[in-house]
Coordinates of C-alpha atoms in Angstrom, one line a residue:
M1 CA 124.6 30.5 155.9
L2 CA 122.0 27.5 154.2
W3 CA 117.7 28.5 153.9
V4 CA 116.0 25.7 155.9
G5 CA 112.4 25.9 155.6
G6 CA 111.7 29.4 153.5
G7 CA 114.1 31.5 156.2
A8 CA 117.8 32.7 156.0
V9 CA 119.6 30.5 159.0
T10 CA 123.6 30.1 159.6
V11 CA 124.1 26.7 160.6
L12 CA 126.4 25.6 163.3
D13 CA 126.4 22.1 163.8
G14 CA 123.4 21.3 162.9
N15 CA 121.2 21.7 165.8
D16 CA 121.2 25.6 166.4
A17 CA 120.7 28.5 163.9
T18 CA 120.6 32.6 163.7
F19 CA 119.1 35.0 161.7
S20 CA 121.8 38.2 160.4
L21 CA 121.6 41.1 160.0
A22 CA 121.5 41.0 156.6
D23 CA 118.4 38.9 156.3
A24 CA 116.6 41.7 157.9
L25 CA 117.2 44.5 156.6
M26 CA 116.9 42.4 153.7
F27 CA 113.1 40.7 155.0
G28 CA 112.4 44.7 155.0
I29 CA 111.4 45.5 152.3
N30 CA 108.9 43.3 152.5
P31 CA 106.4 45.8 154.6
M32 CA 107.2 48.6 153.6
I33 CA 106.0 47.3 150.0
L34 CA 102.9 45.9 151.9
L35 CA 102.6 49.9 153.6
A36 CA 103.0 51.1 150.1
L37 CA 100.2 49.0 149.1
V38 CA 97.7 50.6 151.8
F39 CA 98.5 53.9 151.2
Y40 CA 98.4 53.2 147.5
G41 CA 94.9 51.5 148.1
R42 CA 93.4 54.3 150.0
S43 CA 93.5 56.9 146.2
A44 CA 93.1 54.0 144.0
V45 CA 90.2 52.2 145.3
P46 CA 86.9 54.2 145.0
R47 CA 84.5 55.3 147.1
P48 CA 82.4 54.2 148.6
I49 CA 83.0 50.5 148.8
P50 CA 80.7 47.7 147.4
A51 CA 80.2 45.2 150.9
S52 CA 80.4 42.2 147.7
R53 CA 84.3 43.9 146.5
W54 CA 85.5 43.7 150.2
V55 CA 84.7 40.2 150.6
D56 CA 86.2 39.6 146.7
A57 CA 89.1 40.6 148.3
L58 CA 89.4 38.1 151.3
L59 CA 87.8 35.9 148.8
S60 CA 91.2 36.6 146.8
S61 CA 93.8 37.3 149.5
L62 CA 93.3 33.9 151.3
T63 CA 92.9 31.9 148.4
V64 CA 96.7 33.7 147.4
A65 CA 97.3 32.6 150.9
A66 CA 96.2 29.4 150.9
V67 CA 97.5 28.2 147.7
G68 CA 100.9 30.1 149.2
A69 CA 100.6 27.8 152.0
T70 CA 100.4 24.5 150.3
F71 CA 102.6 25.3 146.9
V72 CA 105.6 27.9 149.0
I73 CA 105.7 27.2 152.3
Q74 CA 105.1 23.5 153.3
S75 CA 107.3 22.7 150.0
A76 CA 110.1 24.6 151.0
I77 CA 110.1 23.3 154.3
D78 CA 109.6 19.3 153.3
S79 CA 113.2 20.4 151.2
V80 CA 114.8 20.8 154.1
Q81 CA 113.2 17.9 156.2
D82 CA 117.3 17.3 158.0
A83 CA 117.0 20.8 159.6
K84 CA 116.6 21.2 163.6
V85 CA 115.2 24.6 163.1
A86 CA 113.3 25.9 160.2
V87 CA 112.2 30.3 160.2
A88 CA 109.6 30.7 157.4
I89 CA 110.2 34.2 156.5
Y90 CA 110.9 34.8 152.9
P91 CA 107.8 32.9 151.8
T92 CA 106.1 33.6 154.0
G93 CA 106.4 37.5 152.8
A94 CA 106.4 36.8 149.7
S95 CA 103.0 35.3 150.1
V96 CA 101.4 38.1 152.3
L97 CA 102.7 40.2 149.7
A98 CA 100.8 38.3 147.1
S99 CA 98.1 37.9 148.9
A100 CA 97.6 42.1 149.4
A101 CA 98.0 43.2 145.9
V102 CA 95.6 40.3 144.8
G103 CA 93.5 42.0 147.0
L104 CA 93.8 45.6 146.7
L105 CA 92.6 44.0 142.9
A106 CA 89.8 43.0 143.6
L107 CA 88.6 46.0 145.9
R108 CA 89.4 48.2 142.3
G109 CA 87.0 45.9 141.5
W110 CA 89.7 44.2 139.2
T111 CA 90.2 47.0 136.9
F112 CA 94.3 47.8 135.8
D113 CA 96.0 51.3 135.1
R114 CA 99.6 52.3 134.1
R115 CA 100.0 52.6 137.7
F116 CA 98.6 49.6 139.3
A117 CA 100.0 46.8 136.6
L118 CA 103.7 48.5 136.8
A119 CA 103.0 47.9 141.2
A120 CA 101.5 44.4 140.6
A121 CA 104.4 43.6 138.4
G122 CA 107.5 45.1 140.9
T123 CA 105.3 43.0 144.1
A124 CA 105.1 39.6 141.5
T125 CA 108.8 40.0 140.5
L126 CA 110.3 40.0 143.9
A127 CA 107.9 37.6 145.5
L128 CA 108.8 35.3 142.7
T129 CA 112.1 36.2 142.6
E130 CA 112.5 35.7 146.5
I131 CA 110.7 32.0 146.2
L132 CA 112.5 30.6 143.6
Y133 CA 116.1 32.4 144.6
R134 CA 115.3 31.1 148.3
H135 CA 114.4 27.7 146.9
Q136 CA 117.9 27.2 145.0
Q137 CA 119.5 28.2 148.6
A138 CA 117.8 25.8 150.7
L139 CA 119.0 23.3 147.4
H140 CA 122.3 24.0 146.7
F141 CA 123.7 27.3 148.4
I142 CA 123.8 30.4 146.4
A143 CA 126.1 32.7 146.6
G144 CA 127.4 36.3 145.1
F145 CA 125.9 38.4 142.9
G146 CA 125.9 38.7 139.3
T147 CA 122.7 36.0 139.4
L148 CA 119.3 36.4 137.4
Y149 CA 118.0 36.7 140.8
D150 CA 119.8 40.0 141.1
V151 CA 117.5 41.2 137.1
G152 CA 114.7 40.6 139.4
W153 CA 115.2 42.5 142.1
T154 CA 115.8 44.8 139.9
V155 CA 113.1 44.7 137.9
A156 CA 111.3 45.2 140.7
G157 CA 112.4 48.1 142.4
T158 CA 111.8 49.9 138.6
C159 CA 108.5 48.7 138.3
F160 CA 108.3 50.3 141.8
A161 CA 109.6 53.4 140.6
A162 CA 107.9 53.9 137.2
A163 CA 104.4 53.1 139.1
A164 CA 106.0 55.7 141.6
W165 CA 105.6 58.7 138.5
Q166 CA 102.4 57.3 136.9
T167 CA 99.4 59.7 137.0
Q168 CA 96.4 58.4 138.9
R169 CA 93.6 57.5 136.6
P170 CA 89.6 57.8 137.8
L171 CA 88.0 54.1 137.5
S172 CA 85.0 54.2 135.3
P173 CA 81.7 53.3 137.5
G174 CA 79.9 50.3 137.2
T175 CA 80.0 46.2 137.6
R176 CA 82.2 44.3 134.8
R177 CA 82.1 41.0 133.7
T178 CA 85.3 40.1 135.4
E179 CA 83.7 40.5 139.3
I180 CA 81.0 38.2 139.3
V181 CA 83.8 35.4 136.9
V182 CA 86.8 36.4 139.0
P183 CA 85.4 35.5 142.0
I184 CA 84.3 32.4 141.1
L185 CA 87.3 31.3 140.0
L186 CA 89.3 31.9 143.1
G187 CA 86.4 29.9 144.6
A188 CA 87.3 27.1 143.0
V189 CA 90.4 27.2 143.7
A190 CA 90.5 27.8 147.2
L191 CA 88.1 24.2 147.1
S192 CA 90.8 22.5 145.4
V193 CA 93.8 23.6 147.9
L194 CA 91.5 22.4 151.1
V195 CA 90.6 18.7 149.0
Y196 CA 94.1 18.8 147.9
D197 CA 95.7 19.1 151.5
G198 CA 93.0 17.6 153.2
A199 CA 94.4 14.6 151.4
R200 CA 97.2 14.6 151.9
G201 CA 98.9 12.4 155.0
D202 CA 100.5 15.5 156.6
A203 CA 98.2 18.1 155.8
S204 CA 98.6 21.8 157.3
K205 CA 96.0 22.6 159.8
L206 CA 97.0 26.3 158.8
T207 CA 96.4 26.0 155.1
I208 CA 93.0 24.1 155.7
T209 CA 92.3 26.7 157.8
I210 CA 93.0 29.8 155.6
A211 CA 91.6 27.6 152.6
G212 CA 88.3 27.0 154.7
L213 CA 87.7 31.0 155.4
A214 CA 88.5 31.3 151.7
V215 CA 85.3 28.8 150.7
A216 CA 83.3 30.1 153.6
M217 CA 84.2 33.8 152.3
L218 CA 83.1 32.0 148.4
I219 CA 79.7 31.1 150.3
A220 CA 78.9 34.7 151.6
R221 CA 80.0 35.8 148.2
M222 CA 77.5 34.0 146.7
A223 CA 74.8 35.2 149.4
L224 CA 75.7 38.8 148.6
S225 CA 75.2 38.3 145.2
L226 CA 71.9 36.4 145.7
T227 CA 70.9 39.4 147.9
M228 CA 72.3 42.3 145.5
N229 CA 69.8 40.2 142.6
Y230 CA 66.5 40.2 144.8
R231 CA 67.5 44.1 145.2
L232 CA 67.9 45.1 142.1
L233 CA 65.2 43.1 140.7
A234 CA 63.2 44.6 143.4
H235 CA 63.5 47.9 142.1
T236 CA 63.8 47.1 139.1
R237 CA 60.3 46.0 139.2
L238 CA 59.4 49.4 141.4
E239 CA 60.9 51.3 138.6
A240 CA 58.7 49.4 136.1
V241 CA 55.2 50.8 137.8
T242 CA 57.6 54.4 139.3
D243 CA 56.6 57.6 137.5
S244 CA 60.1 58.9 136.9
V245 CA 59.1 62.5 137.8
T246 CA 56.3 62.5 140.3
G247 CA 57.0 59.1 141.9
L248 CA 53.3 57.9 141.9
G249 CA 52.6 54.7 140.3
N250 CA 52.0 54.5 136.2
A251 CA 49.7 53.7 134.3
R252 CA 51.2 49.9 134.5
R253 CA 51.2 49.9 138.5
L254 CA 47.2 50.7 137.5
V255 CA 46.2 48.1 135.9
A256 CA 47.9 45.7 137.7
D257 CA 45.6 47.3 140.7
L258 CA 42.7 47.5 139.1
E259 CA 43.2 43.6 138.3
R260 CA 43.8 43.4 142.0
V261 CA 41.1 45.3 143.2
G262 CA 38.6 42.8 141.1
A263 CA 35.3 42.6 142.0
A264 CA 36.0 44.9 145.7
P265 CA 34.0 48.4 144.8
S266 CA 36.0 51.2 144.3
T267 CA 36.0 54.5 142.3
L268 CA 38.3 55.4 139.0
V269 CA 39.0 59.1 138.9
L270 CA 40.6 60.1 135.8
L271 CA 41.6 64.0 135.7
D272 CA 43.1 65.9 133.1
L273 CA 45.0 69.0 133.2
N274 CA 44.0 72.5 131.5
G275 CA 46.7 75.2 130.8
F276 CA 49.4 72.6 131.6
K277 CA 51.0 73.0 128.0
S278 CA 51.2 76.3 128.0
Y279 CA 52.7 76.3 132.0
N280 CA 55.2 74.1 130.4
D281 CA 55.8 76.1 127.0
T282 CA 55.8 79.8 129.4
F283 CA 57.8 78.2 131.9
G284 CA 59.7 75.3 130.4
H285 CA 60.1 71.5 131.1
I286 CA 61.8 71.6 133.5
A287 CA 59.5 74.1 135.6
G288 CA 56.5 71.9 134.0
D289 CA 58.2 68.8 135.7
H290 CA 58.4 70.5 139.3
L291 CA 54.9 71.5 139.0
L292 CA 53.5 67.9 138.2
A293 CA 55.1 67.0 141.3
R294 CA 53.5 68.5 143.0
I295 CA 50.1 68.2 141.6
G296 CA 51.3 64.3 142.0
A297 CA 51.7 64.7 146.3
A298 CA 48.3 67.5 146.2
L299 CA 46.5 64.4 144.9
A300 CA 47.9 61.6 147.1
D301 CA 47.7 63.5 150.2
G302 CA 44.2 64.7 149.3
A303 CA 42.7 61.5 148.4
G304 CA 44.4 60.2 152.0
P305 CA 46.2 56.6 153.2
T306 CA 43.0 54.3 151.3
A307 CA 43.7 55.3 148.5
R308 CA 46.5 55.2 145.7
A309 CA 47.3 58.0 143.1
Y310 CA 49.3 57.6 139.7
R311 CA 49.9 59.6 137.0
M312 CA 49.4 57.8 133.6
G313 CA 51.4 60.3 131.3
G314 CA 51.5 63.2 130.0
D315 CA 49.2 65.3 131.8
E316 CA 46.9 62.7 132.9
F317 CA 46.8 61.4 136.7
C318 CA 44.4 58.8 138.0
V319 CA 43.4 58.6 141.5
L320 CA 41.8 54.6 142.9
L321 CA 39.6 55.4 146.0
P322 CA 38.5 52.4 147.8
A323 CA 34.0 52.2 148.9
D324 CA 34.7 54.5 151.8
A325 CA 36.4 57.2 150.9
T326 CA 35.2 60.6 152.0
I327 CA 36.6 62.6 149.2
T328 CA 34.9 63.5 146.0
P329 CA 35.7 64.1 142.3
S330 CA 35.3 67.6 142.4
A331 CA 37.5 67.9 145.8
L332 CA 40.7 66.1 143.7
A333 CA 40.0 68.1 141.2
A334 CA 40.3 71.7 143.8
H335 CA 43.7 69.7 144.9
A336 CA 45.2 69.2 141.6
A337 CA 44.6 72.8 140.3
Q338 CA 48.0 74.7 140.6
R339 CA 47.6 79.3 140.6
G340 CA 50.3 81.4 140.6
D341 CA 51.3 85.2 138.2
G342 CA 50.6 83.9 135.2
F343 CA 48.8 80.7 135.0
N344 CA 46.3 79.0 136.2
V345 CA 46.0 75.3 135.5
T346 CA 42.8 73.7 136.5
A347 CA 41.4 69.5 135.8
A348 CA 38.6 68.4 134.1
Y349 CA 38.1 64.6 135.4
G350 CA 36.5 61.2 134.6
V351 CA 34.5 59.1 136.6
V352 CA 33.8 55.6 137.2
A353 CA 32.2 53.1 139.5
L354 CA 33.4 49.8 139.5
P355 CA 32.5 47.2 139.2
A356 CA 29.8 47.9 138.8
E357 CA 30.0 50.3 135.8
A358 CA 33.0 49.0 134.0
R359 CA 34.8 45.3 134.4
G360 CA 38.8 45.4 133.8
A361 CA 41.1 47.9 133.7
N362 CA 40.3 49.1 129.5
A363 CA 37.1 49.0 130.0
A364 CA 37.4 51.1 133.4
L365 CA 39.8 53.7 131.5
R366 CA 38.0 53.7 128.5
L367 CA 35.2 54.8 130.1
A368 CA 36.4 57.2 132.1
D369 CA 38.4 58.8 129.4
E370 CA 35.2 59.2 127.7
R371 CA 33.3 60.9 130.7
M372 CA 36.4 62.9 131.6
Y373 CA 36.6 64.5 127.9
A374 CA 33.3 65.6 128.4
H375 CA 33.0 67.5 131.7
K376 CA 36.1 68.7 129.7
R377 CA 33.4 69.6 126.6
G378 CA 31.1 70.9 129.8
D379 CA 29.0 68.4 127.6
G380 CA 26.1 68.1 130.5
G381 CA 25.4 70.8 130.5
R382 CA 24.6 71.2 126.3
A383 CA 23.7 68.0 126.2
Q384 CA 20.4 68.0 128.8
P385 CA 18.4 70.2 126.1
V386 CA 18.5 68.0 123.3
V387 CA 17.6 65.2 125.4
D388 CA 14.8 67.4 126.1
A389 CA 13.4 68.2 122.7
L390 CA 13.8 64.6 122.0
A391 CA 11.6 63.7 125.0
A392 CA 9.4 66.7 123.9
L393 CA 8.7 64.7 120.3
L394 CA 8.0 61.5 121.8
K395 CA 5.7 62.9 124.0
A396 CA 3.7 64.4 121.1
H397 CA 4.1 61.4 119.2
E398 CA 2.3 58.7 121.8
P399 CA 1.6 60.4 125.4
S400 CA 1.3 57.1 126.5
L401 CA 4.9 55.7 125.6
Y402 CA 6.6 59.3 127.0
R403 CA 4.5 58.4 130.8
H404 CA 6.3 54.9 130.3
A405 CA 9.5 56.6 129.9
A406 CA 9.6 58.8 132.3
A407 CA 8.5 56.1 134.8
V408 CA 11.6 54.1 133.7
A409 CA 13.5 57.2 134.1
D410 CA 12.4 57.6 138.0
L411 CA 13.3 53.9 138.5
A412 CA 16.6 53.8 136.6
E413 CA 17.6 57.4 139.2
A414 CA 16.8 55.2 141.7
T415 CA 18.2 51.7 140.9
A416 CA 21.8 53.5 139.9
R417 CA 22.1 55.5 142.9
A418 CA 21.4 52.2 144.9
L419 CA 24.7 50.6 142.5
R420 CA 26.2 53.1 143.8
L421 CA 26.7 54.7 140.1
S422 CA 28.8 58.1 139.4
E423 CA 26.9 61.6 138.8
P424 CA 28.0 60.9 134.9
A425 CA 26.6 56.8 134.7
C426 CA 23.4 58.3 136.8
R427 CA 23.0 60.6 134.3
E428 CA 24.1 58.7 131.6
A429 CA 21.2 55.8 133.0
V430 CA 18.3 58.6 133.3
N431 CA 18.7 60.0 129.7
A432 CA 18.6 56.7 128.5
A433 CA 15.7 55.6 130.1
L434 CA 14.0 58.5 129.1
L435 CA 15.3 57.7 125.7
H436 CA 14.7 54.1 125.4
D437 CA 11.7 53.9 123.4
L438 CA 12.5 56.7 120.7
G439 CA 13.2 54.2 117.8
T440 CA 9.5 52.8 117.7
M441 CA 8.8 56.1 116.5
A442 CA 10.2 54.7 113.3
L443 CA 7.4 51.6 112.9
P444 CA 4.4 51.1 111.9
A445 CA 1.3 51.7 114.7
A446 CA 1.2 47.2 115.4
M447 CA 4.7 47.3 115.1
A448 CA 5.1 50.2 118.0
S449 CA 2.4 48.4 119.9
G450 CA 4.1 45.5 120.0
K451 CA 0.9 43.9 117.8
L452 CA 2.7 41.9 114.3
G453 CA -0.6 39.8 114.0
A454 CA -0.9 35.9 113.2
G455 CA 0.7 36.1 110.0
H456 CA 3.8 38.0 111.4
D457 CA 7.3 37.0 109.6
D458 CA 10.9 37.1 110.5
E459 CA 11.4 40.2 108.4
E460 CA 8.6 41.9 110.5
R461 CA 10.2 40.9 113.8
A462 CA 13.3 41.9 112.9
L463 CA 11.9 44.8 112.4
V464 CA 10.8 45.5 115.7
E465 CA 13.9 44.5 116.9
H466 CA 15.7 46.8 115.3
H467 CA 13.7 49.8 117.0
T468 CA 16.8 50.1 119.3
V469 CA 19.5 50.6 116.7
F470 CA 17.3 53.3 115.1
G471 CA 17.1 54.6 118.0
A472 CA 20.4 55.1 119.7
R473 CA 20.6 56.1 115.5
V474 CA 18.9 59.3 116.5
I475 CA 20.6 60.2 119.5
A476 CA 24.7 59.5 118.6
T477 CA 23.7 62.9 115.8
T478 CA 24.7 64.1 118.5
P479 CA 28.3 64.1 119.7
E480 CA 28.1 64.6 123.2
L481 CA 25.6 61.9 123.7
R482 CA 27.2 59.0 122.6
G483 CA 27.0 56.9 125.7
V484 CA 23.8 57.5 126.4
A485 CA 23.0 56.1 122.3
A486 CA 25.2 53.1 123.7
L487 CA 22.7 52.5 126.3
V488 CA 20.3 52.6 124.0
R489 CA 21.4 50.2 121.5
S490 CA 21.2 47.4 124.3
R491 CA 19.2 47.7 126.8
H492 CA 16.9 44.7 124.8
E493 CA 19.9 43.0 125.8
R494 CA 19.8 39.9 128.1
W495 CA 21.8 38.5 130.4
D496 CA 22.1 35.0 128.7
G497 CA 22.7 36.6 125.5
S498 CA 19.0 35.8 124.2
G499 CA 18.9 39.2 123.7
Y500 CA 18.3 41.8 120.1
P501 CA 20.4 43.4 118.3
D502 CA 23.9 42.3 119.2
G503 CA 23.3 39.4 121.5
L504 CA 25.7 40.8 124.5
A505 CA 25.8 38.2 127.5
A506 CA 26.6 39.5 131.4
D507 CA 29.0 41.9 131.8
A508 CA 29.7 42.4 128.2
I509 CA 26.1 44.7 128.2
P510 CA 26.4 48.1 129.2
L511 CA 25.4 48.3 132.9
G512 CA 23.1 51.1 132.3
S513 CA 21.2 48.9 129.8
R514 CA 20.5 46.3 132.4
V515 CA 19.3 48.9 134.9
V516 CA 16.8 50.2 132.0
F517 CA 15.9 46.5 131.0
A518 CA 14.8 45.9 134.3
C519 CA 13.3 49.2 135.3
H520 CA 11.4 48.1 132.1
A521 CA 9.9 45.1 132.7
F522 CA 9.0 46.3 136.0
D523 CA 6.9 49.3 134.6
R524 CA 5.0 46.8 132.5
L525 CA 4.2 44.4 135.1
T526 CA 2.9 47.4 137.3
S527 CA 1.2 49.1 135.4
P528 CA -2.7 49.3 134.3
N529 CA -3.9 48.7 130.7
T530 CA -1.3 45.7 129.1
D531 CA -2.7 43.4 127.3
Q532 CA -0.7 40.9 128.5
A533 CA -1.6 40.6 132.0
P534 CA -2.9 42.4 134.7
A535 CA -1.4 45.0 136.8
R536 CA 0.3 43.4 139.6
T537 CA 1.8 44.9 143.0
R538 CA 5.1 45.6 143.5
G539 CA 6.2 42.6 145.1
E540 CA 4.6 40.7 142.6
A541 CA 6.8 42.0 140.2
I542 CA 10.2 42.3 141.9
A543 CA 9.3 37.9 141.9
V544 CA 9.1 38.1 138.3
L545 CA 12.4 39.3 137.7
R546 CA 13.5 37.3 140.3
Q547 CA 12.7 34.5 139.5
W548 CA 14.5 35.6 135.5
A549 CA 17.4 37.0 137.6
G550 CA 20.6 35.3 136.3
S551 CA 18.6 34.7 132.8
S552 CA 17.0 37.7 131.3
F553 CA 18.2 40.6 134.2
D554 CA 21.2 41.5 136.2
A555 CA 20.7 39.8 139.5
A556 CA 22.6 42.3 141.1
V557 CA 19.6 45.0 139.4
V558 CA 17.1 43.4 140.4
D559 CA 18.0 43.3 144.0
A560 CA 19.0 47.1 144.1
L561 CA 16.0 48.1 141.5
A562 CA 13.8 45.9 144.5
A563 CA 15.8 48.3 147.9
T564 CA 14.7 50.7 145.6
V565 CA 10.2 50.1 145.6
V566 CA 10.4 48.6 149.1
R567 CA 11.6 51.3 150.6
A568 CA 10.0 54.1 149.4
P569 CA 7.2 53.8 146.8
V570 CA 7.3 55.2 143.5
A571 CA 4.5 56.7 142.0
A572 CA 5.1 57.3 139.0
S573 CA 5.3 53.2 138.0
A574 CA 1.4 53.0 139.6
T575 CA 0.1 55.8 137.0
A576 CA 1.7 55.1 134.0
V577 CA 0.3 53.8 130.8
G578 CA 1.8 51.1 128.6
A579 CA 1.9 51.5 125.8

């Protein structure tokens, strides 16, 4: 008997060969082990199997097969070049077993346990023993028993038996570093085999085909990894801007959307839940999370398909409404309200018109938060009597100044509505217009009327220019009117930054202050009995304001004021007497 080309044959006259029954029985061990690996894999590989592991298994198996075809099977054939017939049974079987074992290891995520380690050791020992034995048989004809090769077969069988007695342990989930490193190394091996075999003069078509398929699997693995990374990145980005409880966007998503909206008209509604803490304490945090999820869904459905709802954290929500939205903030608060046995959760809200009232996410959220807490405390109802009292004081001190303030308030309300300001913003602008000259009560009569005289000095001018600060301080003593106080303080600021007292410019000036300043100037221009110039018509006054738009006045405010006075006469401005 002589092994030729990796197969066990009996040479007859150097021309014919027969395959013995002993060889068939000996080789039959290989498919049995392969079948055992398949059945073992059904329980040893966790489900579901990711597509990346299937590709890794194919890449690993093809790489091992390519190495076996090049350095085992081809080497065996080359060692017996004079043979007429070659049956490469044994080295092929050993290569298949090695390929199957490595592929199974790839399906397991390159993770060993005791059972798999013993099975892999048995497979490797059997394959190595077979290859070495048949190689020596081809060169020298080895016969008999008791050799070192018998030890190898015995060790292989012992490993298989020991593996069968081991307890199957579940694999820990997650991706390991080896799942990234090993496929790259195997791909490099397959590419090296392809280059090595292609450089040979008698390159094997089988080897080149197997190695080429392995390289193709490497490319597929790289493409799959890139796709998985993109999906993971997209998922991570989505999680970063998504609230885990409600599935709505979070504060980071809201800031990004506000920046994306930019100058497009929209409305920001900030809602804060009343009674949620009590509900959470009574029913527990799990029930609280379910309630938050219901409220989030109710806000998202109520806002409509073109709006977007957010959870800011805790019990605060936000809704960003487009300009064409028909739902009102009070209706959104009604959607957020939840009632049941033993609980009643309602919502207070603050509204900001964008970009008219605030530019930038921080400014918009800060203003919405102030208005929301004002609504929560019911400030609008409690603060109005204070405004009325201060206006009455102004009227008693200087009736003509009050008539001017009342006219400016009417103009400011109409202009604010033309600018689509929210109700709280309109109320603040009207109150600021009504009290915008309150600080002049602290000045001497000549200064209050603006008549400084020829001998005035810088100190007198600074005192006059400080009257807005005086008025703001008086108004701010009522906490609910701090927003109005801020508008009064800045009502003499100019668009180009040349105003007083803080030298604010452009959008840094509160919108309500810009409205009051333009309306104040319009009423002064159209009022009779002014010392500086005779009364102008509405058209002439608007022309003057347009001339100074972009330097003293906000052009958008002037346009809104012009549209207001052209649509309907403003009686207050026609009869007001300037102070």
